[in-house]
XYZ file of N, CA, C and O in Angstrom:
424
model
N -1.800 8.803 14.068
C -1.414 7.404 14.025
C -2.391 6.586 13.173
O -1.983 5.656 12.497
N -3.669 6.972 13.216
C -4.685 6.240 12.458
C -4.362 6.262 10.965
O -4.524 5.254 10.275
N -3.888 7.412 10.477
C -3.552 7.523 9.059
C -2.404 6.578 8.698
O -2.440 5.910 7.672
N -1.412 6.478 9.577
C -0.268 5.589 9.331
C -0.710 4.125 9.284
O -0.293 3.368 8.408
N -1.560 3.745 10.222
C -2.060 2.365 10.251
C -2.921 2.080 9.022
O -2.868 0.985 8.459
N -3.674 3.082 8.590
C -4.488 2.940 7.387
C -3.603 2.721 6.164
O -3.898 1.872 5.322
N -2.527 3.469 6.071
C -1.602 3.320 4.941
C -0.995 1.930 4.916
O -0.908 1.286 3.867
N -0.598 1.438 6.071
C -0.031 0.089 6.159
C -1.076 -0.965 5.810
O -0.774 -1.956 5.139
N -2.309 -0.757 6.244
C -3.390 -1.691 5.933
C -3.585 -1.808 4.430
O -3.776 -2.912 3.905
N -3.513 -0.687 3.726
C -3.679 -0.717 2.270
C -2.520 -1.461 1.609
O -2.723 -2.197 0.641
N -1.311 -1.309 2.127
C -0.174 -2.078 1.607
C -0.392 -3.572 1.833
O -0.121 -4.390 0.949
N -0.894 -3.914 2.995
C -1.163 -5.326 3.318
C -2.245 -5.886 2.387
O -2.128 -6.999 1.883
N -3.290 -5.094 2.151
C -4.353 -5.539 1.232
C -3.789 -5.797 -0.160
O -4.150 -6.780 -0.807
N -2.921 -4.909 -0.615
C -2.321 -5.091 -1.933
C -1.478 -6.361 -1.964
O -1.576 -7.153 -2.895
N -0.669 -6.567 -0.934
C 0.175 -7.761 -0.883
C -0.672 -9.031 -0.851
O -0.238 -10.084 -1.318
N -1.878 -8.929 -0.335
C -2.775 -10.080 -0.206
C -3.620 -10.326 -1.454
O -4.346 -11.319 -1.509
N -3.547 -9.453 -2.443
C -4.373 -9.586 -3.655
C -4.220 -10.952 -4.317
O -5.171 -11.483 -4.861
N -3.014 -11.499 -4.291
C -2.789 -12.789 -4.945
C -2.877 -13.951 -3.961
O -2.370 -15.030 -4.206
N -3.514 -13.711 -2.833
C -3.826 -14.732 -1.820
C -2.621 -15.237 -1.017
O -2.744 -16.163 -0.244
N -1.455 -14.641 -1.232
C -0.309 -15.005 -0.387
C 0.611 -13.805 -0.277
O 0.743 -13.024 -1.206
N 1.199 -13.663 0.893
C 2.141 -12.575 1.107
C 3.537 -13.180 1.117
O 3.869 -14.001 1.973
N 4.315 -12.769 0.150
C 5.683 -13.284 0.036
C 6.586 -12.589 1.039
O 6.295 -11.492 1.513
N 7.683 -13.241 1.343
C 8.622 -12.711 2.331
C 9.120 -11.322 1.934
O 9.227 -10.430 2.777
N 9.416 -11.124 0.656
C 9.886 -9.815 0.186
C 8.829 -8.736 0.415
O 9.145 -7.604 0.770
N 7.565 -9.088 0.197
C 6.478 -8.139 0.405
C 6.346 -7.801 1.891
O 6.206 -6.631 2.263
N 6.410 -8.833 2.730
C 6.335 -8.620 4.179
C 7.483 -7.726 4.642
O 7.269 -6.776 5.401
N 8.694 -8.011 4.174
C 9.863 -7.215 4.559
C 9.699 -5.759 4.135
O 10.027 -4.839 4.890
N 9.174 -5.540 2.935
C 8.951 -4.180 2.443
C 7.950 -3.452 3.340
O 8.165 -2.292 3.712
N 6.869 -4.126 3.693
C 5.858 -3.520 4.569
C 6.470 -3.166 5.917
O 6.199 -2.096 6.471
N 7.327 -4.019 6.425
C 7.975 -3.745 7.713
C 8.922 -2.536 7.620
O 9.013 -1.749 8.564
N 9.594 -2.394 6.503
C 10.472 -1.230 6.313
C 9.640 0.051 6.307
O 10.003 1.050 6.941
N 8.511 0.018 5.612
C 7.626 1.187 5.573
C 7.079 1.467 6.974
O 7.021 2.618 7.406
N 6.682 0.423 7.689
C 6.177 0.599 9.055
C 7.232 1.272 9.934
O 6.922 2.212 10.675
N 8.448 0.791 9.839
C 9.539 1.378 10.634
C 9.723 2.849 10.266
O 9.873 3.706 11.136
N 9.681 3.141 8.975
C 9.824 4.521 8.510
C 8.697 5.410 9.057
O 8.914 6.584 9.355
N 7.504 4.838 9.192
C 6.358 5.585 9.713
C 6.329 5.639 11.235
O 5.470 6.291 11.826
N 7.247 4.905 11.886
C 7.284 4.892 13.346
C 6.307 3.918 13.977
O 5.898 4.090 15.125
N 5.936 2.877 13.219
C 5.014 1.853 13.724
C 5.827 0.609 14.033
O 6.549 0.100 13.176
N 5.723 0.122 15.268
C 6.526 -1.038 15.662
C 6.013 -2.323 15.006
O 4.874 -2.392 14.528
N 6.873 -3.338 14.984
C 6.586 -4.611 14.319
C 5.330 -5.276 14.880
O 4.506 -5.793 14.126
N 5.168 -5.279 16.194
C 4.015 -5.922 16.827
C 2.708 -5.283 16.354
O 1.752 -5.980 15.988
N 2.676 -3.971 16.346
C 1.482 -3.256 15.902
C 1.214 -3.538 14.433
O 0.072 -3.789 14.031
N 2.264 -3.520 13.633
C 2.097 -3.779 12.200
C 1.619 -5.208 11.961
O 0.737 -5.432 11.137
N 2.181 -6.155 12.678
C 1.755 -7.550 12.515
C 0.270 -7.725 12.830
O -0.418 -8.533 12.204
N -0.249 -6.977 13.789
C -1.670 -7.057 14.130
C -2.557 -6.609 12.968
O -3.696 -7.050 12.840
N -2.024 -5.733 12.124
C -2.816 -5.217 10.998
C -3.131 -6.294 9.964
O -4.066 -6.136 9.186
N -2.380 -7.387 9.978
C -2.646 -8.470 9.035
C -3.968 -9.174 9.364
O -4.537 -9.834 8.505
N -4.442 -9.009 10.604
C -5.689 -9.643 11.022
C -6.806 -8.631 11.300
O -7.948 -9.013 11.492
N -6.472 -7.341 11.326
C -7.446 -6.298 11.650
C -7.775 -5.476 10.420
O -6.987 -5.389 9.486
N -8.931 -4.848 10.453
C -9.299 -3.922 9.392
C -9.248 -2.506 9.939
O -9.873 -2.214 10.961
N -8.496 -1.662 9.295
C -8.446 -0.246 9.651
C -9.060 0.515 8.484
O -8.666 0.343 7.329
N -10.050 1.340 8.783
C -10.723 2.103 7.732
C -9.727 3.006 7.018
O -8.861 3.616 7.642
N -9.868 3.095 5.696
C -8.954 3.890 4.886
C -9.096 5.376 5.195
O -10.189 5.926 5.168
N -7.976 5.988 5.508
C -7.899 7.420 5.738
C -6.823 7.963 4.808
O -5.631 7.734 5.045
N -7.218 8.625 3.732
C -6.205 9.097 2.779
C -5.323 10.175 3.396
O -5.780 10.946 4.248
N -4.071 10.214 2.971
C -3.181 11.281 3.456
C -3.761 12.648 3.087
O -4.399 12.805 2.052
N -3.508 13.622 3.944
C -4.075 14.949 3.729
C -3.366 15.712 2.611
O -4.010 16.339 1.790
N -2.056 15.653 2.592
C -1.328 16.436 1.588
C -1.160 15.652 0.292
O -1.091 14.422 0.288
N -1.119 16.385 -0.812
C -0.949 15.738 -2.112
C 0.382 14.998 -2.173
O 0.469 13.895 -2.708
N 1.419 15.587 -1.594
C 2.731 14.934 -1.577
C 2.638 13.562 -0.913
O 3.158 12.577 -1.427
N 1.962 13.491 0.237
C 1.836 12.220 0.950
C 0.979 11.215 0.180
O 1.226 10.008 0.234
N -0.017 11.684 -0.549
C -0.836 10.780 -1.366
C -0.012 10.200 -2.504
O -0.093 9.004 -2.799
N 0.795 11.046 -3.136
C 1.668 10.573 -4.215
C 2.704 9.604 -3.659
O 2.985 8.571 -4.272
N 3.249 9.912 -2.486
C 4.221 9.021 -1.842
C 3.601 7.657 -1.556
O 4.208 6.618 -1.829
N 2.366 7.635 -1.062
C 1.699 6.367 -0.784
C 1.440 5.596 -2.078
O 1.616 4.383 -2.132
N 1.048 6.297 -3.124
C 0.836 5.646 -4.414
C 2.139 5.019 -4.886
O 2.163 3.885 -5.377
N 3.221 5.729 -4.715
C 4.544 5.228 -5.101
C 4.895 3.961 -4.309
O 5.398 2.985 -4.865
N 4.607 3.964 -3.028
C 4.856 2.776 -2.199
C 4.065 1.581 -2.720
O 4.568 0.458 -2.767
N 2.819 1.823 -3.079
C 1.974 0.751 -3.604
C 2.553 0.179 -4.896
O 2.593 -1.036 -5.078
N 3.007 1.047 -5.775
C 3.595 0.589 -7.039
C 4.867 -0.210 -6.770
O 5.090 -1.267 -7.381
N 5.685 0.265 -5.845
C 6.906 -0.481 -5.494
C 6.565 -1.862 -4.958
O 7.184 -2.858 -5.335
N 5.569 -1.925 -4.071
C 5.165 -3.212 -3.504
C 4.616 -4.137 -4.589
O 4.939 -5.330 -4.610
N 3.829 -3.592 -5.500
C 3.273 -4.405 -6.581
C 4.391 -5.036 -7.415
O 4.275 -6.176 -7.854
N 5.459 -4.301 -7.620
C 6.555 -4.766 -8.471
C 7.601 -5.598 -7.738
O 8.475 -6.178 -8.385
N 7.519 -5.681 -6.434
C 8.580 -6.329 -5.659
C 8.742 -7.813 -5.985
O 9.844 -8.336 -5.986
N 7.639 -8.490 -6.287
C 7.729 -9.927 -6.602
C 7.834 -10.178 -8.107
O 7.878 -11.326 -8.541
N 7.854 -9.110 -8.893
C 7.961 -9.185 -10.347
C 6.855 -10.032 -10.976
O 7.041 -10.622 -12.028
N 5.733 -10.105 -10.295
C 4.583 -10.848 -10.791
C 3.354 -9.967 -10.605
O 2.700 -10.001 -9.567
N 3.055 -9.169 -11.615
C 1.970 -8.203 -11.519
C 0.708 -8.808 -12.120
O 0.719 -9.286 -13.247
N -0.374 -8.798 -11.342
C -1.629 -9.310 -11.887
C -2.675 -8.206 -11.956
O -2.507 -7.128 -11.397
N -3.760 -8.482 -12.642
C -4.789 -7.471 -12.880
C -5.468 -7.016 -11.586
O -5.898 -5.864 -11.481
N -5.577 -7.900 -10.597
C -6.187 -7.520 -9.315
C -5.353 -6.445 -8.623
O -5.900 -5.506 -8.043
N -4.033 -6.603 -8.677
C -3.148 -5.619 -8.047
C -3.276 -4.265 -8.746
O -3.410 -3.236 -8.086
N -3.265 -4.278 -10.076
C -3.398 -3.029 -10.839
C -4.742 -2.364 -10.542
O -4.817 -1.159 -10.344
N -5.791 -3.148 -10.514
C -7.120 -2.621 -10.249
C -7.200 -2.028 -8.842
O -7.782 -0.954 -8.636
N -6.604 -2.720 -7.872
C -6.593 -2.242 -6.488
C -5.892 -0.896 -6.396
O -6.401 0.046 -5.788
N -4.711 -0.800 -7.024
C -3.940 0.443 -6.955
C -4.683 1.576 -7.672
O -4.737 2.705 -7.181
N -5.246 1.279 -8.812
C -5.979 2.305 -9.558
C -7.156 2.826 -8.733
O -7.365 4.034 -8.629
N -7.912 1.919 -8.139
C -9.048 2.296 -7.310
C -8.613 3.141 -6.114
O -9.236 4.153 -5.786
N -7.532 2.734 -5.474
C -7.046 3.471 -4.314
C -6.534 4.849 -4.726
O -6.745 5.833 -4.009
N -5.890 4.926 -5.885
C -5.435 6.228 -6.386
C -6.599 7.190 -6.561
O -6.515 8.370 -6.201
N -7.702 6.682 -7.096
C -8.895 7.507 -7.274
C -9.450 7.930 -5.916
O -9.807 9.088 -5.710
N -9.503 6.985 -4.966
C -10.007 7.305 -3.615
C -9.128 8.314 -2.903
O -9.602 9.046 -2.035
N -7.843 8.368 -3.289
C -6.929 9.346 -2.682
C -7.004 10.694 -3.395
O -6.362 11.644 -2.999
N -7.763 10.755 -4.489
C -7.912 12.008 -5.204
C -6.801 12.293 -6.196
O -6.612 13.434 -6.609
N -6.091 11.252 -6.612
C -5.032 11.433 -7.598
C -5.636 11.444 -8.999
O -6.692 10.863 -9.242
N -4.955 12.089 -9.904
C -5.402 12.197 -11.283
C -5.435 10.806 -11.922
O -4.399 10.150 -12.024
N -6.613 10.334 -12.364
C -6.720 8.994 -12.950
C -5.835 8.791 -14.179
O -5.287 7.710 -14.388
N -5.673 9.830 -15.000
C -4.822 9.697 -16.177
C -3.370 9.522 -15.781
O -2.652 8.729 -16.390
N -2.957 10.224 -14.743
C -1.575 10.112 -14.275
C -1.329 8.729 -13.664
O -0.286 8.116 -13.895
N -2.297 8.226 -12.902
C -2.123 6.904 -12.295
C -2.090 5.824 -13.380
O -1.300 4.886 -13.300
N -2.936 5.971 -14.400
C -2.913 5.015 -15.518
C -1.564 5.015 -16.202
O -1.031 3.959 -16.564
N -1.017 6.195 -16.402
C 0.276 6.312 -17.067
C 1.374 5.617 -16.254
O 2.198 4.904 -16.795
N 1.346 5.805 -14.936
C 2.338 5.152 -14.064
C 2.170 3.642 -14.120
O 3.147 2.905 -14.217
N 0.932 3.173 -14.100
C 0.690 1.733 -14.113
C 1.023 1.088 -15.457
O 1.327 -0.098 -15.500
N 0.970 1.867 -16.515
C 1.353 1.342 -17.825
C 2.848 1.190 -17.881
O 3.396 0.223 -18.326
């Protein structure tokens, strides 16, 4: 469960990069939470709590999380450098190939 909460926390951090969380971003995070089996109340608490980052164990799950981050970044169609930097940094922390992550972000 800790890994799931960590993944949601990273999505919340990304959504917060531009200092406001838009309704579309919140809705997307809630859909991911539901998919992960995390209830709304627990997910809402993550907006005020810090959960230490725990990268997914399998490469497939790390790539899936990276994909979720990219989708969330693009949801408001307003991509800024802080969001790109956050995703790139997290990709490296997850052990993803930096060249591949750069290519996706381009």
